[in-house]
Amino acid sequence: MNALLCVAIAAGALVLGLVLGVRWGRRGDDATPARAEPVPGPPMADLLQRVFRSADEGLAVLNRGGEVVLHNGRAVELGVVRLGRPDARAAAACQQVLESGSSMAVDLSPLDHRGREPAAVLAHVRPLGDGFSMVEAGDTSDAVRLEATRRDFVANVSHELKTPVGAVGLLAEAVLDAADDPVEVRRFGTKILNEATRLGNLVTELIALSRLTGAERLPEMGVVDVDEVVREALARSRLSAESARIEIIVDRPTGLEVEGDLTLLVTALSNLVENAIAYSPPEASVSVSRRREGGWVEIAVTDRGIGIAPEHQKRVFERFFRVDPARSRATGGTGLGLAIVKHVLANHGGEVRLWSSPGTGSTFTMRLPVHAEPDDETGAEAIDTITPADLARRPAELPDRVGGAVRMP
């Protein structure tokens, strides 16, 4: 009996211990872990000062006496604070703000622009209370330049459109006056057609330039055969060359490839060829060659025309700029062709280069990143781009074949 009692007590104690152990374990799992001690951070005043100093705008705080009590480095760069003293215009604006209690804008553009100083600075001045005011200035040079470019572009477009539209009106009046003379009607009708064609070309190139400068998304780039670009560009220019009695010399196919859009590249190259034809004398020749130079594919268009003066070479890619305005208008030029070439190549990660000598001729070179190694290396060996030394020679002395090139039929 005593043995059974001892066994029962022992079993009860064991069960009780298990129950208490399970409950204690659950309590340990549910217990909230001890929180780590917070790491002390910088005081709020220090954080505010850091924000003040790192701001992209020029910030300066002035007291009632017009003295600078706080400013950041950007305020010095923008000329808001010089040698610890505020710009006189900013100080005057702060006094007006303190008197009126409302914010105002003030132009702090440098009166004498020099070197790397911003060309335009616009500041907003607001009261802070207790006799303090703050000047917040920003560099608006890009916006000012963009607005000036827009105004110039609109003015140039208006002028260029006005000329053919006015000519069409005058010629139409001449046709009405000469209604009984078939010869005069035909002559004036031909001029109206030419002016209408010029007007259409101008509108077309304006639309193309608008697309290239970001008004529309550019097409997806793909692998483009350089030989196909040359073939299509020369096909577009064939009629112009025949009308101007210009012979086009082109080198052999190379098999080179680039990343890009075929239509845009053909447009760029045809503009260069048309430009070379327009500025070449009758019976002259225009050469088109292509080659690989390191990681670049180069397509060169060389003419033996009037050339471009050094002071004009940097401006030929500007919109509506013409080296010879009278000659350009006589050939129907719009002044946008080279600007389109520049933007096409920029959008393809390339560039256009110019070599020219007055009275000798010019070479425009399209440079594009190469896509892959050509399959046939023999084609590359036959390429010889026209050099300035070749241009210095008279057209009659130029070889019939240029670096393996053959004349276009």
mmCIF file of C-alpha atoms in Angstrom:
data_model
loop_
_atom_site.group_PDB
_atom_site.id
_atom_site.type_symbol
_atom_site.label_atom_id
_atom_site.label_comp_id
_atom_site.label_asym_id
_atom_site.label_seq_id
_atom_site.Cartn_x
_atom_site.Cartn_y
_atom_site.Cartn_z
ATOM 1 C CA MET A 1 0.000 0.000 0.000
ATOM 2 C CA ASN A 2 2.774 2.406 0.905
ATOM 3 C CA ALA A 3 4.591 1.452 -2.305
ATOM 4 C CA LEU A 4 1.534 2.223 -4.432
ATOM 5 C CA LEU A 5 1.117 5.570 -2.677
ATOM 6 C CA CYS A 6 4.710 6.499 -3.361
ATOM 7 C CA VAL A 7 4.373 5.604 -7.025
ATOM 8 C CA ALA A 8 1.184 7.691 -7.335
ATOM 9 C CA ILE A 9 2.825 10.699 -5.680
ATOM 10 C CA ALA A 10 5.838 10.413 -7.960
ATOM 11 C CA ALA A 11 3.664 10.178 -11.074
ATOM 12 C CA GLY A 12 1.618 13.200 -10.003
ATOM 13 C CA ALA A 13 4.737 15.219 -9.366
ATOM 14 C CA LEU A 14 6.062 14.309 -12.830
ATOM 15 C CA VAL A 15 2.822 15.358 -14.557
ATOM 16 C CA LEU A 16 2.704 18.604 -12.594
ATOM 17 C CA GLY A 17 6.316 19.387 -13.535
ATOM 18 C CA LEU A 18 5.609 18.813 -17.222
ATOM 19 C CA VAL A 19 2.546 21.088 -17.183
ATOM 20 C CA LEU A 20 4.414 23.853 -15.367
ATOM 21 C CA GLY A 21 7.366 23.528 -17.782
ATOM 22 C CA VAL A 22 5.153 23.865 -20.877
ATOM 23 C CA ARG A 23 3.371 26.913 -19.451
ATOM 24 C CA TRP A 24 6.648 28.552 -18.493
ATOM 25 C CA GLY A 25 8.017 27.955 -21.987
ATOM 26 C CA ARG A 26 4.961 29.596 -23.589
ATOM 27 C CA ARG A 27 5.335 32.595 -21.326
ATOM 28 C CA GLY A 28 8.950 32.895 -22.411
ATOM 29 C CA ASP A 29 7.918 32.850 -26.108
ATOM 30 C CA ASP A 30 5.219 35.499 -25.608
ATOM 31 C CA ALA A 31 7.434 37.797 -23.600
ATOM 32 C CA THR A 32 8.311 41.120 -25.286
ATOM 33 C CA PRO A 33 12.037 41.300 -26.105
ATOM 34 C CA ALA A 34 13.994 43.926 -24.302
ATOM 35 C CA ARG A 35 14.304 47.180 -26.277
ATOM 36 C CA ALA A 36 17.744 48.266 -27.386
ATOM 37 C CA GLU A 37 18.968 51.540 -26.074
ATOM 38 C CA PRO A 38 18.390 54.289 -28.713
ATOM 39 C CA VAL A 39 21.513 55.633 -30.366
ATOM 40 C CA PRO A 40 21.740 59.349 -29.695
ATOM 41 C CA GLY A 41 21.524 61.376 -32.965
ATOM 42 C CA PRO A 42 22.535 64.915 -33.846
ATOM 43 C CA PRO A 43 20.411 67.663 -32.347
ATOM 44 C CA MET A 44 17.604 69.143 -34.465
ATOM 45 C CA ALA A 45 19.462 72.437 -34.856
ATOM 46 C CA ASP A 46 22.434 70.603 -36.360
ATOM 47 C CA LEU A 47 20.175 68.759 -38.842
ATOM 48 C CA LEU A 48 18.509 72.000 -39.909
ATOM 49 C CA GLN A 49 21.889 73.592 -40.473
ATOM 50 C CA ARG A 50 22.974 70.654 -42.622
ATOM 51 C CA VAL A 51 19.847 70.976 -44.753
ATOM 52 C CA PHE A 52 20.437 74.726 -45.062
ATOM 53 C CA ARG A 53 24.004 74.271 -46.238
ATOM 54 C CA SER A 54 23.269 71.459 -48.718
ATOM 55 C CA ALA A 55 20.313 73.171 -50.456
ATOM 56 C CA ASP A 56 20.583 73.597 -54.237
ATOM 57 C CA GLU A 57 19.243 77.139 -53.963
ATOM 58 C CA GLY A 58 21.218 80.064 -52.619
ATOM 59 C CA LEU A 59 19.860 80.838 -49.127
ATOM 60 C CA ALA A 60 20.654 83.904 -47.048
ATOM 61 C CA VAL A 61 19.005 85.233 -43.874
ATOM 62 C CA LEU A 62 19.188 88.982 -43.206
ATOM 63 C CA ASN A 63 18.316 90.906 -40.053
ATOM 64 C CA ARG A 64 16.467 94.183 -39.832
ATOM 65 C CA GLY A 65 19.698 96.118 -40.353
ATOM 66 C CA GLY A 66 20.354 94.370 -43.690
ATOM 67 C CA GLU A 67 23.246 92.279 -42.372
ATOM 68 C CA VAL A 68 23.748 88.633 -43.331
ATOM 69 C CA VAL A 69 23.377 86.436 -40.266
ATOM 70 C CA LEU A 70 23.295 83.087 -42.059
ATOM 71 C CA HIS A 71 23.976 81.900 -45.620
ATOM 72 C CA ASN A 72 25.097 78.822 -47.528
ATOM 73 C CA GLY A 73 27.811 78.343 -50.134
ATOM 74 C CA ARG A 74 25.360 78.383 -53.018
ATOM 75 C CA ALA A 75 24.371 81.961 -52.114
ATOM 76 C CA VAL A 76 27.989 83.004 -52.657
ATOM 77 C CA GLU A 77 28.146 81.170 -56.018
ATOM 78 C CA LEU A 78 25.022 82.969 -57.227
ATOM 79 C CA GLY A 79 26.255 86.360 -56.051
ATOM 80 C CA VAL A 80 23.566 86.848 -53.395
ATOM 81 C CA VAL A 81 26.308 87.303 -50.795
ATOM 82 C CA ARG A 82 29.697 88.812 -51.608
ATOM 83 C CA LEU A 83 32.422 89.130 -48.991
ATOM 84 C CA GLY A 84 29.863 88.641 -46.255
ATOM 85 C CA ARG A 85 27.601 91.440 -47.506
ATOM 86 C CA PRO A 86 24.291 90.992 -49.351
ATOM 87 C CA ASP A 87 23.627 92.126 -52.894
ATOM 88 C CA ALA A 88 22.222 95.662 -52.795
ATOM 89 C CA ARG A 89 19.101 94.586 -54.682
ATOM 90 C CA ALA A 90 18.518 91.710 -52.266
ATOM 91 C CA ALA A 91 18.984 94.004 -49.238
ATOM 92 C CA ALA A 92 16.504 96.521 -50.652
ATOM 93 C CA ALA A 93 13.984 93.757 -51.341
ATOM 94 C CA CYS A 94 14.355 92.495 -47.754
ATOM 95 C CA GLN A 95 13.520 95.928 -46.395
ATOM 96 C CA GLN A 96 10.398 96.112 -48.570
ATOM 97 C CA VAL A 97 9.351 92.637 -47.437
ATOM 98 C CA LEU A 98 9.719 93.568 -43.770
ATOM 99 C CA GLU A 99 7.590 96.684 -44.296
ATOM 100 C CA SER A 100 4.865 94.997 -46.354
ATOM 101 C CA GLY A 101 4.879 91.591 -44.677
ATOM 102 C CA SER A 102 4.468 89.779 -48.009
ATOM 103 C CA SER A 103 6.879 87.904 -50.276
ATOM 104 C CA MET A 104 8.269 89.291 -53.516
ATOM 105 C CA ALA A 105 10.484 88.253 -56.415
ATOM 106 C CA VAL A 106 13.642 90.125 -57.409
ATOM 107 C CA ASP A 107 16.043 89.757 -60.339
ATOM 108 C CA LEU A 108 19.616 89.296 -59.085
ATOM 109 C CA SER A 109 21.216 88.588 -62.465
ATOM 110 C CA PRO A 110 24.849 89.768 -62.656
ATOM 111 C CA LEU A 111 25.124 93.275 -64.057
ATOM 112 C CA ASP A 112 28.486 92.393 -65.570
ATOM 113 C CA HIS A 113 28.485 88.714 -66.556
ATOM 114 C CA ARG A 114 31.942 87.151 -66.359
ATOM 115 C CA GLY A 115 33.415 83.687 -66.678
ATOM 116 C CA ARG A 116 31.457 80.943 -64.961
ATOM 117 C CA GLU A 117 28.983 83.236 -63.238
ATOM 118 C CA PRO A 118 25.334 82.426 -63.939
ATOM 119 C CA ALA A 119 23.805 84.587 -66.635
ATOM 120 C CA ALA A 120 20.447 84.894 -64.865
ATOM 121 C CA VAL A 121 19.497 84.643 -61.171
ATOM 122 C CA LEU A 122 15.955 84.968 -59.840
ATOM 123 C CA ALA A 123 15.331 85.257 -56.085
ATOM 124 C CA HIS A 124 12.280 85.105 -53.843
ATOM 125 C CA VAL A 125 12.377 87.145 -50.652
ATOM 126 C CA ARG A 126 10.020 86.349 -47.754
ATOM 127 C CA PRO A 127 9.702 87.543 -44.153
ATOM 128 C CA LEU A 128 10.597 85.208 -41.281
ATOM 129 C CA GLY A 129 9.273 87.350 -38.437
ATOM 130 C CA ASP A 130 11.033 89.196 -35.609
ATOM 131 C CA GLY A 131 12.803 91.444 -38.120
ATOM 132 C CA PHE A 132 14.404 88.644 -40.138
ATOM 133 C CA SER A 133 13.953 87.878 -43.846
ATOM 134 C CA MET A 134 15.246 85.155 -46.143
ATOM 135 C CA VAL A 135 16.470 85.333 -49.740
ATOM 136 C CA GLU A 136 16.046 82.156 -51.798
ATOM 137 C CA ALA A 137 17.829 82.414 -55.168
ATOM 138 C CA GLY A 138 18.093 80.026 -58.117
ATOM 139 C CA ASP A 139 20.049 79.906 -61.381
ATOM 140 C CA THR A 140 17.605 80.470 -64.250
ATOM 141 C CA SER A 141 20.218 80.740 -67.004
ATOM 142 C CA ASP A 142 19.001 77.625 -68.822
ATOM 143 C CA ALA A 143 15.403 78.818 -68.847
ATOM 144 C CA VAL A 144 16.447 82.247 -70.141
ATOM 145 C CA ARG A 145 18.566 80.731 -72.899
ATOM 146 C CA LEU A 146 15.740 78.366 -73.854
ATOM 147 C CA GLU A 147 13.284 81.241 -74.057
ATOM 148 C CA ALA A 148 15.706 83.278 -76.173
ATOM 149 C CA THR A 149 16.189 80.299 -78.499
ATOM 150 C CA ARG A 150 12.427 79.871 -78.774
ATOM 151 C CA ARG A 151 11.928 83.544 -79.654
ATOM 152 C CA ASP A 152 14.695 83.418 -82.267
ATOM 153 C CA PHE A 153 13.280 80.226 -83.741
ATOM 154 C CA VAL A 154 9.767 81.652 -84.003
ATOM 155 C CA ALA A 155 11.135 84.831 -85.584
ATOM 156 C CA ASN A 156 13.210 82.855 -88.088
ATOM 157 C CA VAL A 157 10.315 80.552 -88.979
ATOM 158 C CA SER A 158 8.020 83.533 -89.473
ATOM 159 C CA HIS A 159 10.554 85.199 -91.743
ATOM 160 C CA GLU A 160 11.212 82.041 -93.763
ATOM 161 C CA LEU A 161 7.507 81.318 -94.213
ATOM 162 C CA LYS A 162 6.729 84.912 -95.088
ATOM 163 C CA THR A 163 9.056 84.918 -98.088
ATOM 164 C CA PRO A 164 7.500 82.084 -100.148
ATOM 165 C CA VAL A 165 3.947 82.971 -99.079
ATOM 166 C CA GLY A 166 4.461 86.568 -100.194
ATOM 167 C CA ALA A 167 6.034 85.404 -103.438
ATOM 168 C CA VAL A 168 3.083 83.118 -104.197
ATOM 169 C CA GLY A 169 0.677 86.028 -103.666
ATOM 170 C CA LEU A 170 2.598 88.365 -105.983
ATOM 171 C CA LEU A 171 2.975 85.695 -108.650
ATOM 172 C CA ALA A 172 -0.724 84.881 -108.476
ATOM 173 C CA GLU A 173 -1.506 88.562 -109.121
ATOM 174 C CA ALA A 174 0.882 88.495 -112.078
ATOM 175 C CA VAL A 175 -0.911 85.462 -113.495
ATOM 176 C CA LEU A 176 -4.252 87.253 -113.248
ATOM 177 C CA ASP A 177 -2.860 90.313 -114.999
ATOM 178 C CA ALA A 178 -1.397 88.161 -117.775
ATOM 179 C CA ALA A 179 -4.417 85.906 -118.214
ATOM 180 C CA ASP A 180 -4.512 86.542 -121.956
ATOM 181 C CA ASP A 181 -0.828 85.704 -122.476
ATOM 182 C CA PRO A 182 -0.220 81.910 -122.304
ATOM 183 C CA VAL A 183 3.548 82.325 -122.260
ATOM 184 C CA GLU A 184 3.500 84.637 -119.226
ATOM 185 C CA VAL A 185 0.914 82.479 -117.468
ATOM 186 C CA ARG A 186 3.162 79.454 -117.905
ATOM 187 C CA ARG A 187 6.235 81.352 -116.704
ATOM 188 C CA PHE A 188 4.530 82.711 -113.590
ATOM 189 C CA GLY A 189 2.814 79.374 -112.968
ATOM 190 C CA THR A 190 6.207 77.652 -112.930
ATOM 191 C CA LYS A 191 7.486 80.143 -110.359
ATOM 192 C CA ILE A 192 4.402 79.585 -108.202
ATOM 193 C CA LEU A 193 5.052 75.849 -108.318
ATOM 194 C CA ASN A 194 8.673 76.370 -107.275
ATOM 195 C CA GLU A 195 7.680 78.579 -104.349
ATOM 196 C CA ALA A 196 4.975 76.113 -103.281
ATOM 197 C CA THR A 197 7.532 73.284 -103.391
ATOM 198 C CA ARG A 198 9.947 75.320 -101.311
ATOM 199 C CA LEU A 199 7.198 76.085 -98.806
ATOM 200 C CA GLY A 200 6.284 72.406 -98.580
ATOM 201 C CA ASN A 201 9.920 71.426 -98.038
ATOM 202 C CA LEU A 202 10.254 74.005 -95.282
ATOM 203 C CA VAL A 203 7.182 72.725 -93.436
ATOM 204 C CA THR A 204 8.347 69.109 -93.832
ATOM 205 C CA GLU A 205 11.778 69.865 -92.403
ATOM 206 C CA LEU A 206 10.301 71.873 -89.543
ATOM 207 C CA ILE A 207 8.173 68.860 -88.602
ATOM 208 C CA ALA A 208 11.212 66.559 -88.833
ATOM 209 C CA LEU A 209 13.304 68.900 -86.686
ATOM 210 C CA SER A 210 10.511 69.141 -84.113
ATOM 211 C CA ARG A 211 10.421 65.356 -83.816
ATOM 212 C CA LEU A 212 14.182 65.110 -83.444
ATOM 213 C CA THR A 213 14.366 67.728 -80.695
ATOM 214 C CA GLY A 214 11.971 65.879 -78.415
ATOM 215 C CA ALA A 215 8.446 66.772 -79.469
ATOM 216 C CA GLU A 216 7.848 63.121 -80.342
ATOM 217 C CA ARG A 217 9.362 59.853 -79.225
ATOM 218 C CA LEU A 218 12.050 58.577 -81.558
ATOM 219 C CA PRO A 219 11.553 55.186 -83.241
ATOM 220 C CA GLU A 220 13.142 52.067 -81.806
ATOM 221 C CA MET A 221 16.737 51.558 -82.891
ATOM 222 C CA GLY A 222 17.731 48.455 -84.837
ATOM 223 C CA VAL A 223 20.631 47.105 -86.851
ATOM 224 C CA VAL A 224 21.095 49.202 -90.002
ATOM 225 C CA ASP A 225 23.183 48.291 -93.041
ATOM 226 C CA VAL A 226 25.391 51.271 -93.913
ATOM 227 C CA ASP A 227 25.455 50.255 -97.579
ATOM 228 C CA GLU A 228 21.649 50.443 -97.684
ATOM 229 C CA VAL A 229 21.758 53.929 -96.140
ATOM 230 C CA VAL A 230 24.163 55.072 -98.872
ATOM 231 C CA ARG A 231 22.099 53.478 -101.677
ATOM 232 C CA GLU A 232 18.822 55.058 -100.572
ATOM 233 C CA ALA A 233 20.371 58.479 -99.911
ATOM 234 C CA LEU A 234 21.979 58.564 -103.359
ATOM 235 C CA ALA A 235 18.729 57.431 -104.966
ATOM 236 C CA ARG A 236 16.973 60.425 -103.401
ATOM 237 C CA SER A 237 19.651 62.799 -104.673
ATOM 238 C CA ARG A 238 20.018 61.377 -108.170
ATOM 239 C CA LEU A 239 17.570 63.798 -109.800
ATOM 240 C CA SER A 240 19.154 66.844 -108.119
ATOM 241 C CA ALA A 241 22.601 65.741 -109.262
ATOM 242 C CA GLU A 242 21.454 65.277 -112.863
ATOM 243 C CA SER A 243 19.695 68.663 -112.887
ATOM 244 C CA ALA A 244 22.812 70.414 -111.558
ATOM 245 C CA ARG A 245 25.131 68.377 -113.832
ATOM 246 C CA ILE A 246 26.997 67.034 -110.821
ATOM 247 C CA GLU A 247 28.699 63.637 -110.940
ATOM 248 C CA ILE A 248 28.531 61.545 -107.759
ATOM 249 C CA ILE A 249 31.405 59.172 -106.971
ATOM 250 C CA VAL A 250 30.732 56.419 -104.444
ATOM 251 C CA ASP A 251 33.033 53.750 -103.023
ATOM 252 C CA ARG A 252 32.401 50.017 -102.866
ATOM 253 C CA PRO A 253 30.030 48.376 -100.339
ATOM 254 C CA THR A 254 31.661 47.529 -97.016
ATOM 255 C CA GLY A 255 29.122 45.435 -95.096
ATOM 256 C CA LEU A 256 29.377 47.746 -92.067
ATOM 257 C CA GLU A 257 26.454 47.959 -89.648
ATOM 258 C CA VAL A 258 25.339 50.489 -87.037
ATOM 259 C CA GLU A 259 22.574 50.785 -84.460
ATOM 260 C CA GLY A 260 19.914 53.252 -85.531
ATOM 261 C CA ASP A 261 16.846 54.083 -87.571
ATOM 262 C CA LEU A 262 17.188 53.603 -91.323
ATOM 263 C CA THR A 263 14.817 56.411 -92.320
ATOM 264 C CA LEU A 264 16.514 59.028 -90.149
ATOM 265 C CA LEU A 265 20.025 58.040 -91.254
ATOM 266 C CA VAL A 266 18.998 58.151 -94.918
ATOM 267 C CA THR A 267 17.505 61.606 -94.343
ATOM 268 C CA ALA A 268 20.722 62.852 -92.730
ATOM 269 C CA LEU A 269 22.992 61.520 -95.474
ATOM 270 C CA SER A 270 20.739 62.747 -98.293
ATOM 271 C CA ASN A 271 20.755 66.214 -96.703
ATOM 272 C CA LEU A 272 24.561 66.208 -96.804
ATOM 273 C CA VAL A 273 24.597 65.066 -100.435
ATOM 274 C CA GLU A 274 21.959 67.649 -101.434
ATOM 275 C CA ASN A 275 23.974 70.328 -99.656
ATOM 276 C CA ALA A 276 27.141 69.284 -101.496
ATOM 277 C CA ILE A 277 25.296 69.388 -104.834
ATOM 278 C CA ALA A 278 23.813 72.823 -104.117
ATOM 279 C CA TYR A 279 27.199 74.390 -103.353
ATOM 280 C CA SER A 280 29.169 72.744 -106.175
ATOM 281 C CA PRO A 281 29.763 74.338 -109.593
ATOM 282 C CA PRO A 282 28.345 72.616 -112.704
ATOM 283 C CA GLU A 283 30.352 69.689 -114.087
ATOM 284 C CA ALA A 284 31.980 69.150 -110.680
ATOM 285 C CA SER A 285 31.846 65.922 -108.669
ATOM 286 C CA VAL A 286 30.714 64.913 -105.197
ATOM 287 C CA SER A 287 32.321 61.928 -103.441
ATOM 288 C CA VAL A 288 30.677 59.629 -100.892
ATOM 289 C CA SER A 289 32.883 57.183 -98.985
ATOM 290 C CA ARG A 290 32.533 55.004 -95.897
ATOM 291 C CA ARG A 291 34.983 53.294 -93.613
ATOM 292 C CA ARG A 292 35.485 51.968 -90.109
ATOM 293 C CA GLU A 293 37.727 53.949 -87.764
ATOM 294 C CA GLY A 294 38.156 52.089 -84.477
ATOM 295 C CA GLY A 295 34.731 51.758 -82.894
ATOM 296 C CA TRP A 296 33.154 54.214 -85.329
ATOM 297 C CA VAL A 297 31.680 54.032 -88.796
ATOM 298 C CA GLU A 298 32.393 57.145 -90.862
ATOM 299 C CA ILE A 299 30.436 58.244 -93.947
ATOM 300 C CA ALA A 300 32.109 61.192 -95.656
ATOM 301 C CA VAL A 301 30.564 63.497 -98.262
ATOM 302 C CA THR A 302 33.084 65.656 -100.125
ATOM 303 C CA ASP A 303 32.376 68.482 -102.554
ATOM 304 C CA ARG A 304 34.638 70.785 -104.537
ATOM 305 C CA GLY A 305 32.506 73.884 -104.159
ATOM 306 C CA ILE A 306 32.875 77.329 -102.661
ATOM 307 C CA GLY A 307 33.970 76.082 -99.227
ATOM 308 C CA ILE A 308 33.139 77.602 -95.861
ATOM 309 C CA ALA A 309 35.057 80.385 -94.134
ATOM 310 C CA PRO A 310 36.499 79.494 -90.690
ATOM 311 C CA GLU A 311 34.255 82.020 -88.910
ATOM 312 C CA HIS A 312 31.171 80.331 -90.396
ATOM 313 C CA GLN A 313 32.125 76.703 -89.796
ATOM 314 C CA LYS A 314 30.797 76.644 -86.225
ATOM 315 C CA ARG A 315 27.479 78.134 -87.300
ATOM 316 C CA VAL A 316 26.589 76.022 -90.315
ATOM 317 C CA PHE A 317 24.641 73.594 -88.096
ATOM 318 C CA GLU A 318 22.427 76.352 -86.698
ATOM 319 C CA ARG A 319 18.833 76.528 -87.867
ATOM 320 C CA PHE A 320 18.308 78.802 -90.891
ATOM 321 C CA PHE A 321 21.995 79.748 -91.110
ATOM 322 C CA ARG A 322 23.235 79.973 -94.694
ATOM 323 C CA VAL A 323 26.784 80.547 -95.883
ATOM 324 C CA ASP A 324 25.439 82.057 -99.128
ATOM 325 C CA PRO A 325 21.780 83.069 -98.620
ATOM 326 C CA ALA A 326 21.223 84.078 -102.251
ATOM 327 C CA ARG A 327 22.601 80.782 -103.569
ATOM 328 C CA SER A 328 20.645 78.761 -101.015
ATOM 329 C CA ARG A 329 17.327 80.394 -101.878
ATOM 330 C CA ALA A 330 18.038 80.014 -105.588
ATOM 331 C CA THR A 331 18.443 76.255 -105.101
ATOM 332 C CA GLY A 332 15.379 75.981 -102.834
ATOM 333 C CA GLY A 333 17.326 75.444 -99.615
ATOM 334 C CA THR A 334 15.528 75.900 -96.299
ATOM 335 C CA GLY A 335 18.522 76.372 -94.001
ATOM 336 C CA LEU A 336 17.444 73.400 -91.858
ATOM 337 C CA GLY A 337 19.250 70.509 -93.552
ATOM 338 C CA LEU A 338 22.462 70.586 -91.521
ATOM 339 C CA ALA A 339 20.551 71.204 -88.277
ATOM 340 C CA ILE A 340 18.586 68.020 -88.973
ATOM 341 C CA VAL A 341 21.833 66.133 -89.638
ATOM 342 C CA LYS A 342 23.274 67.297 -86.319
ATOM 343 C CA HIS A 343 20.217 66.196 -84.326
ATOM 344 C CA VAL A 344 19.913 62.837 -86.112
ATOM 345 C CA LEU A 345 23.498 61.930 -85.265
ATOM 346 C CA ALA A 346 23.184 63.204 -81.689
ATOM 347 C CA ASN A 347 20.149 60.965 -81.201
ATOM 348 C CA HIS A 348 22.201 58.023 -82.496
ATOM 349 C CA GLY A 349 25.100 58.655 -80.137
ATOM 350 C CA GLY A 350 27.253 59.980 -82.961
ATOM 351 C CA GLU A 351 28.428 63.301 -84.356
ATOM 352 C CA VAL A 352 29.029 65.189 -87.582
ATOM 353 C CA ARG A 353 32.425 66.693 -88.391
ATOM 354 C CA LEU A 354 33.377 69.355 -90.906
ATOM 355 C CA TRP A 355 36.544 70.154 -92.801
ATOM 356 C CA SER A 356 36.445 73.010 -95.268
ATOM 357 C CA SER A 357 38.627 75.475 -97.086
ATOM 358 C CA PRO A 358 37.248 78.515 -98.966
ATOM 359 C CA GLY A 359 37.519 78.067 -102.703
ATOM 360 C CA THR A 360 38.525 74.413 -102.360
ATOM 361 C CA GLY A 361 35.572 72.484 -100.994
ATOM 362 C CA SER A 362 34.174 70.825 -97.894
ATOM 363 C CA THR A 363 33.958 67.390 -96.296
ATOM 364 C CA PHE A 364 31.116 66.535 -93.933
ATOM 365 C CA THR A 365 31.634 63.270 -92.030
ATOM 366 C CA MET A 366 28.889 61.345 -90.236
ATOM 367 C CA ARG A 367 30.327 59.300 -87.335
ATOM 368 C CA LEU A 368 28.239 56.507 -85.789
ATOM 369 C CA PRO A 369 29.103 53.779 -83.255
ATOM 370 C CA VAL A 370 29.795 50.516 -85.075
ATOM 371 C CA HIS A 371 27.416 47.604 -84.451
ATOM 372 C CA ALA A 372 29.534 44.585 -85.373
ATOM 373 C CA GLU A 373 32.565 43.440 -87.302
ATOM 374 C CA PRO A 374 31.928 43.316 -91.067
ATOM 375 C CA ASP A 375 31.743 39.825 -92.540
ATOM 376 C CA ASP A 376 34.009 40.716 -95.428
ATOM 377 C CA GLU A 377 37.216 42.506 -94.441
ATOM 378 C CA THR A 378 38.273 42.978 -98.076
ATOM 379 C CA GLY A 379 35.720 45.738 -98.540
ATOM 380 C CA ALA A 380 37.247 47.789 -95.748
ATOM 381 C CA GLU A 381 40.676 47.650 -97.343
ATOM 382 C CA ALA A 382 39.381 49.295 -100.527
ATOM 383 C CA ILE A 383 38.096 52.418 -98.767
ATOM 384 C CA ASP A 384 40.034 55.659 -98.996
ATOM 385 C CA THR A 385 38.253 58.748 -97.665
ATOM 386 C CA ILE A 386 38.838 61.970 -99.567
ATOM 387 C CA THR A 387 41.563 63.980 -97.826
ATOM 388 C CA PRO A 388 42.254 67.727 -97.780
ATOM 389 C CA ALA A 389 45.186 67.057 -100.102
ATOM 390 C CA ASP A 390 42.778 65.588 -102.677
ATOM 391 C CA LEU A 391 40.570 68.646 -102.375
ATOM 392 C CA ALA A 392 43.496 70.946 -103.060
ATOM 393 C CA ARG A 393 43.891 69.346 -106.476
ATOM 394 C CA ARG A 394 41.846 70.457 -109.449
ATOM 395 C CA PRO A 395 38.791 68.247 -110.217
ATOM 396 C CA ALA A 396 40.383 67.232 -113.529
ATOM 397 C CA GLU A 397 43.355 65.789 -111.645
ATOM 398 C CA LEU A 398 41.206 63.616 -109.369
ATOM 399 C CA PRO A 399 41.255 59.921 -110.284
ATOM 400 C CA ASP A 400 38.265 58.259 -111.886
ATOM 401 C CA ARG A 401 38.361 55.756 -109.028
ATOM 402 C CA VAL A 402 38.780 56.994 -105.481
ATOM 403 C CA GLY A 403 40.070 54.228 -103.207
ATOM 404 C CA GLY A 404 38.357 51.537 -105.258
ATOM 405 C CA ALA A 405 35.295 53.723 -105.789
ATOM 406 C CA VAL A 406 33.193 53.595 -108.914
ATOM 407 C CA ARG A 407 31.199 56.386 -110.480
ATOM 408 C CA MET A 408 27.431 56.309 -110.158
ATOM 409 C CA PRO A 409 25.730 55.545 -113.465
#
